Short mmCIF file of C-alpha atoms and ligand atoms in Angstrom, two decimals:
data_model
loop_
_atom_site.label_atom_id
_atom_site.label_comp_id
_atom_site.label_asym_id
_atom_site.label_seq_id
_atom_site.Cartn_x
_atom_site.Cartn_y
_atom_site.Cartn_z
CA MET A 1 113.25 66.69 141.60
CA PRO A 2 111.67 66.53 145.05
CA GLU A 3 110.56 69.98 146.23
CA LEU A 4 109.22 71.23 149.54
CA PRO A 5 106.06 69.06 149.67
CA GLU A 6 107.92 65.86 148.81
CA VAL A 7 110.77 66.59 151.23
CA GLU A 8 108.28 67.50 153.97
CA THR A 9 106.51 64.18 153.39
CA VAL A 10 109.85 62.39 153.76
CA ARG A 11 110.58 64.44 156.89
CA ARG A 12 107.35 63.31 158.50
CA GLY A 13 108.09 59.73 157.55
CA ILE A 14 111.57 59.78 159.08
CA GLU A 15 110.17 61.44 162.20
CA ALA A 16 107.51 58.77 162.58
CA ARG A 17 109.68 55.78 161.78
CA ALA A 18 113.26 56.59 162.76
CA ALA A 19 113.34 59.45 165.29
CA GLY A 20 114.25 58.30 168.79
CA ARG A 21 115.94 55.19 167.46
CA ARG A 22 119.60 54.35 167.73
CA ILE A 23 121.57 53.57 164.59
CA VAL A 24 123.32 50.30 165.36
CA ARG A 25 125.19 49.81 162.10
CA VAL A 26 125.91 51.81 158.96
CA GLU A 27 126.86 50.77 155.46
CA ALA A 28 127.73 53.23 152.75
CA PRO A 29 128.44 51.41 149.51
CA GLY A 30 127.84 54.48 147.34
CA ARG A 31 130.93 56.64 146.99
CA ARG A 32 129.26 59.68 145.39
CA THR A 33 126.68 60.00 148.15
CA VAL A 34 129.42 60.45 150.76
CA ARG A 35 131.74 62.48 148.52
CA ARG A 36 131.99 65.45 150.86
CA PHE A 37 133.77 63.88 153.83
CA GLY A 38 134.13 60.24 152.79
CA ARG A 39 132.64 56.97 153.89
CA GLU A 40 134.54 56.62 157.16
CA SER A 41 133.34 59.98 158.44
CA LEU A 42 129.72 59.02 157.76
CA VAL A 43 129.99 55.56 159.32
CA ASP A 44 131.83 56.89 162.40
CA GLY A 45 129.46 59.82 162.76
CA LEU A 46 126.29 57.73 162.63
CA THR A 47 127.13 54.42 164.28
CA GLY A 48 125.69 54.31 167.81
CA ALA A 49 124.00 57.71 167.46
CA THR A 50 120.29 58.30 168.01
CA ILE A 51 118.28 60.50 165.65
CA VAL A 52 116.64 62.97 168.02
CA GLY A 53 114.54 64.92 165.51
CA VAL A 54 114.05 65.77 161.87
CA ARG A 55 113.97 69.34 160.60
CA ARG A 56 113.49 70.64 157.10
CA HIS A 57 114.63 73.88 155.52
CA GLY A 58 113.58 74.19 151.90
CA LYS A 59 114.62 70.96 150.20
CA TYR A 60 117.16 70.03 152.90
CA LEU A 61 116.61 67.62 155.77
CA VAL A 62 118.66 67.99 158.94
CA CYS A 63 118.46 65.36 161.68
CA PRO A 64 120.14 66.32 164.96
CA LEU A 65 121.84 63.38 166.67
CA ASP A 66 122.26 62.76 170.42
CA THR A 67 126.03 63.01 169.91
CA GLY A 68 125.80 66.74 169.21
CA PHE A 69 126.39 66.16 165.52
CA ALA A 70 123.71 66.25 162.85
CA VAL A 71 123.10 64.55 159.54
CA MET A 72 122.05 66.46 156.45
CA ILE A 73 120.16 64.63 153.71
CA HIS A 74 119.63 66.25 150.34
CA LEU A 75 117.63 64.27 147.78
CA ARG A 76 118.56 66.44 144.77
CA MET A 77 117.28 64.89 141.51
CA SER A 78 116.32 61.36 142.38
CA GLY A 79 117.14 60.65 146.04
CA ARG A 80 114.72 58.60 148.12
CA VAL A 81 114.63 57.72 151.80
CA LEU A 82 112.96 54.42 152.61
CA VAL A 83 112.40 52.76 155.97
CA SER A 84 112.15 49.04 155.26
CA ALA A 85 112.34 45.71 157.04
CA ALA A 86 115.92 44.50 156.92
CA HIS A 87 114.87 41.27 155.25
CA GLU A 88 113.36 43.09 152.28
CA PRO A 89 115.77 43.19 149.36
CA ARG A 90 117.54 46.50 148.98
CA PRO A 91 116.55 48.34 145.80
CA PRO A 92 119.25 49.01 143.19
CA HIS A 93 121.18 52.24 143.88
CA THR A 94 120.97 51.91 147.68
CA HIS A 95 123.96 54.04 148.69
CA VAL A 96 123.58 54.43 152.47
CA VAL A 97 121.98 52.03 154.94
CA MET A 98 121.39 52.82 158.61
CA VAL A 99 120.32 49.74 160.56
CA LEU A 100 117.97 50.93 163.31
CA GLU A 101 117.66 49.54 166.80
CA PRO A 102 114.70 47.14 166.71
CA ARG A 103 111.44 48.55 168.03
CA GLY A 104 109.04 45.68 168.67
CA VAL A 105 109.19 44.60 165.08
CA GLY A 106 112.15 42.96 163.38
CA ASP A 107 115.23 44.83 162.25
CA GLU A 108 114.53 47.87 160.13
CA GLU A 109 116.79 49.96 157.95
CA LEU A 110 116.72 53.55 156.83
CA ARG A 111 117.93 53.42 153.24
CA PHE A 112 119.10 56.23 150.99
CA VAL A 113 118.45 55.24 147.39
CA ASP A 114 119.58 57.50 144.56
CA PRO A 115 119.82 56.32 140.93
CA ARG A 116 121.37 59.54 139.64
CA THR A 117 123.70 60.00 142.64
CA PHE A 118 123.41 63.80 142.88
CA GLY A 119 122.03 63.48 146.41
CA GLU A 120 124.12 63.58 149.58
CA VAL A 121 124.16 62.30 153.13
CA VAL A 122 126.55 64.35 155.30
CA VAL A 123 127.34 64.16 159.01
CA PHE A 124 128.38 67.59 160.23
CA ASP A 125 129.12 69.56 163.38
CA PRO A 126 126.36 72.18 163.83
CA ASP A 127 128.95 74.55 165.37
CA ARG A 128 130.90 74.38 162.12
CA ALA A 129 127.91 74.38 159.76
CA ASP A 130 129.18 77.50 157.97
CA GLU A 131 132.23 75.67 156.68
CA GLN A 132 130.89 72.09 156.49
CA VAL A 133 127.44 72.67 154.99
CA PRO A 134 127.64 76.29 153.78
CA GLU A 135 124.65 75.82 151.46
CA LEU A 136 122.32 75.77 154.48
CA GLY A 137 123.41 79.26 155.49
CA ARG A 138 122.67 80.65 152.04
CA LEU A 139 119.01 79.61 152.02
CA GLY A 140 116.25 82.17 152.29
CA PRO A 141 113.37 81.53 154.68
CA ASP A 142 111.46 78.32 154.15
CA ALA A 143 108.44 78.92 151.91
CA LEU A 144 106.16 77.69 154.72
CA ASP A 145 107.94 79.61 157.49
CA PRO A 146 105.12 81.25 159.50
CA ASP A 147 107.22 84.42 159.79
CA LEU A 148 107.30 84.77 156.01
CA ASP A 149 104.16 86.83 155.57
CA GLY A 150 103.12 88.84 152.53
CA GLY A 151 105.13 91.88 153.61
CA ALA A 152 108.26 89.81 154.14
CA LEU A 153 107.91 88.25 150.70
CA ARG A 154 107.45 91.72 149.19
CA ARG A 155 110.67 92.90 150.82
CA ARG A 156 112.53 89.86 149.48
CA LEU A 157 111.33 90.59 145.92
CA ALA A 158 111.87 94.34 146.09
CA GLY A 159 114.36 95.62 143.54
CA ARG A 160 114.73 92.21 141.85
CA ARG A 161 114.94 92.74 138.10
CA THR A 162 114.66 89.05 137.32
CA ALA A 163 111.55 87.18 136.13
CA ILE A 164 109.26 86.19 139.00
CA LYS A 165 109.65 82.53 138.08
CA ALA A 166 113.43 82.82 138.36
CA ALA A 167 113.08 84.59 141.72
CA LEU A 168 110.88 81.78 143.06
CA LEU A 169 113.37 79.13 141.90
CA ASP A 170 116.24 80.99 143.57
CA GLN A 171 116.59 79.28 146.96
CA ARG A 172 118.00 82.51 148.43
CA THR A 173 114.66 84.26 147.91
CA VAL A 174 112.55 81.55 149.51
CA ALA A 175 113.63 77.96 150.03
CA GLY A 176 111.77 74.89 148.83
CA ILE A 177 110.17 75.81 145.51
CA GLY A 178 111.30 74.09 142.30
CA ASN A 179 109.96 73.90 138.78
CA ILE A 180 106.67 72.11 139.47
CA TYR A 181 105.44 74.28 142.30
CA ALA A 182 106.71 77.54 140.78
CA ASP A 183 104.46 76.91 137.76
CA GLU A 184 101.48 75.82 139.87
CA ILE A 185 101.81 78.78 142.26
CA LEU A 186 102.15 81.38 139.49
CA HIS A 187 99.14 79.95 137.67
CA ARG A 188 96.93 80.01 140.72
CA ALA A 189 98.12 83.54 141.55
CA ARG A 190 97.38 84.50 137.89
CA ILE A 191 100.87 85.93 137.35
CA GLY A 192 102.79 85.57 134.07
CA PRO A 193 106.11 83.78 134.73
CA ARG A 194 108.17 86.49 133.00
CA ARG A 195 106.82 89.42 135.03
CA GLU A 196 109.64 91.35 136.68
CA ALA A 197 109.78 90.26 140.32
CA GLY A 198 110.53 93.70 141.78
CA ARG A 199 107.69 95.37 139.90
CA LEU A 200 104.77 93.31 141.14
CA SER A 201 102.22 95.40 143.01
CA PRO A 202 101.69 94.77 146.73
CA ALA A 203 98.29 93.24 145.93
CA THR A 204 99.88 90.88 143.39
CA VAL A 205 102.59 89.80 145.84
CA GLY A 206 99.84 89.28 148.42
CA ARG A 207 98.10 86.93 145.98
CA LEU A 208 101.39 85.20 145.24
CA HIS A 209 102.04 84.70 148.95
CA HIS A 210 98.55 83.33 149.54
CA GLU A 211 98.80 80.84 146.67
CA MET A 212 102.34 79.84 147.61
CA ARG A 213 101.14 78.70 151.01
CA ALA A 214 97.91 77.20 149.70
CA VAL A 215 99.58 75.15 146.95
CA LEU A 216 102.43 73.91 149.14
CA GLU A 217 100.16 73.03 152.06
CA LEU A 218 97.72 71.18 149.83
CA ALA A 219 100.58 69.34 148.13
CA VAL A 220 101.96 68.28 151.54
CA GLU A 221 98.49 66.96 152.42
CA ARG A 222 98.53 64.94 149.21
CA GLY A 223 101.96 63.50 149.97
CA GLY A 224 103.64 65.48 147.17
CA SER A 225 103.74 64.88 143.42
CA THR A 226 104.99 61.64 141.89
CA LEU A 227 105.94 61.99 138.22
CA ASP A 228 107.01 59.32 135.78
CA ASP A 229 110.53 60.67 135.48
CA THR A 230 111.36 61.22 139.16
CA GLN A 231 109.63 58.24 140.76
CA TYR A 232 109.40 60.10 144.04
CA VAL A 233 107.93 58.03 146.90
CA ASP A 234 107.61 58.47 150.67
CA VAL A 235 109.51 56.42 153.28
CA GLU A 236 106.95 53.62 152.98
CA GLY A 237 107.36 53.52 149.21
CA ALA A 238 103.96 55.13 148.52
CA THR A 239 103.45 57.66 145.73
CA GLY A 240 102.02 61.15 146.23
CA SER A 241 98.86 62.29 144.47
CA PHE A 242 99.18 66.03 143.96
CA GLN A 243 100.15 65.43 140.31
CA ASP A 244 96.43 64.74 139.69
CA GLU A 245 95.71 68.32 140.74
CA HIS A 246 98.38 70.03 138.64
CA LEU A 247 96.76 72.77 136.59
CA VAL A 248 99.68 73.63 134.30
CA TYR A 249 102.84 71.63 135.05
CA GLY A 250 103.29 68.91 132.45
CA ARG A 251 100.06 69.94 130.67
CA ALA A 252 101.46 71.95 127.72
CA GLY A 253 99.10 71.82 124.74
CA GLU A 254 96.13 70.72 126.84
CA VAL A 255 93.14 72.98 127.47
CA CYS A 256 93.57 75.11 130.59
CA ARG A 257 91.62 73.64 133.51
CA SER A 258 91.04 77.13 134.93
CA CYS A 259 89.57 79.03 131.97
CA GLY A 260 88.67 76.10 129.72
CA ARG A 261 89.41 78.25 126.67
CA THR A 262 93.14 78.43 126.01
CA ARG A 263 95.76 75.75 125.61
CA ILE A 264 98.60 75.68 128.11
CA SER A 265 101.77 77.25 126.66
CA ARG A 266 105.25 75.93 127.09
CA THR A 267 108.21 78.27 127.11
CA VAL A 268 111.60 78.56 128.77
CA VAL A 269 112.14 80.95 131.68
CA ALA A 270 115.37 81.01 133.69
CA GLY A 271 116.55 78.04 131.65
CA ARG A 272 113.64 75.89 132.83
CA THR A 273 110.64 74.55 130.96
CA THR A 274 107.68 76.62 132.04
CA CYS A 275 104.00 75.83 131.57
CA TRP A 276 101.42 78.59 131.88
CA CYS A 277 98.14 79.94 130.52
CA ARG A 278 98.36 83.15 128.53
CA ARG A 279 94.75 83.95 129.26
CA CYS A 280 94.73 83.32 133.03
CA GLN A 281 98.19 84.66 133.82
CA ARG A 282 99.07 88.27 133.12
ZN1 ZN B 1 93.58 79.55 131.51
#
């Protein structure tokens, strides 16, 4: 599932390739992708509109339009956004197509491709966001929000009796972290995934905060992680490379790259497969 670094990579791609361009035509063959308000609402809301920017909050993309409306894109499990020449064949599972006003080159399309169809593309009225896209209002601060310093993270974890891994996965604590980056962050911060979130010392939360930023920023630089099962790619169709730098995720049974002495353990925390080193993480 795409997490903050992958969604940020997509955000940058949409900003570079589609922002400032008018959407001249919209097709929405996939019914599940437009399940919230239906196909007609999406086509009407996007046709003729210009994407004026692309914001990201956690794993959500929000593109304000010049009409005063905005479009929310959530990739969920397997969603992809591609910007492709219109003459290139559309990949299977292309559920939404926005034909963009030509810019020097031939016609281009922004395509939402989603084999598992959990993702969504929703046009909404920002003044009615609370009722139309209530999930956005429930998110905690973005994990890379500059205002989220170590003290702020400590306050958000205070009193939480849950495992720290569960707290990191909870999008109300901080938004953007999923299973891959939770494991990588906890390993680099040397924190056992089952430690009680509210009982971490200030120094430990400081380390967690530092590694959270470091891991996510590095992963953004690498264009995210592309795994065999998710097939995540950027808007140009290119894979990320941060998977080559994973220290624990997907490495259960292999020797720990940090200590070189213990094999990576696999367990289940908060219902999710969790990889960690018993020697490095306490
Ligand atoms: Zn280790």
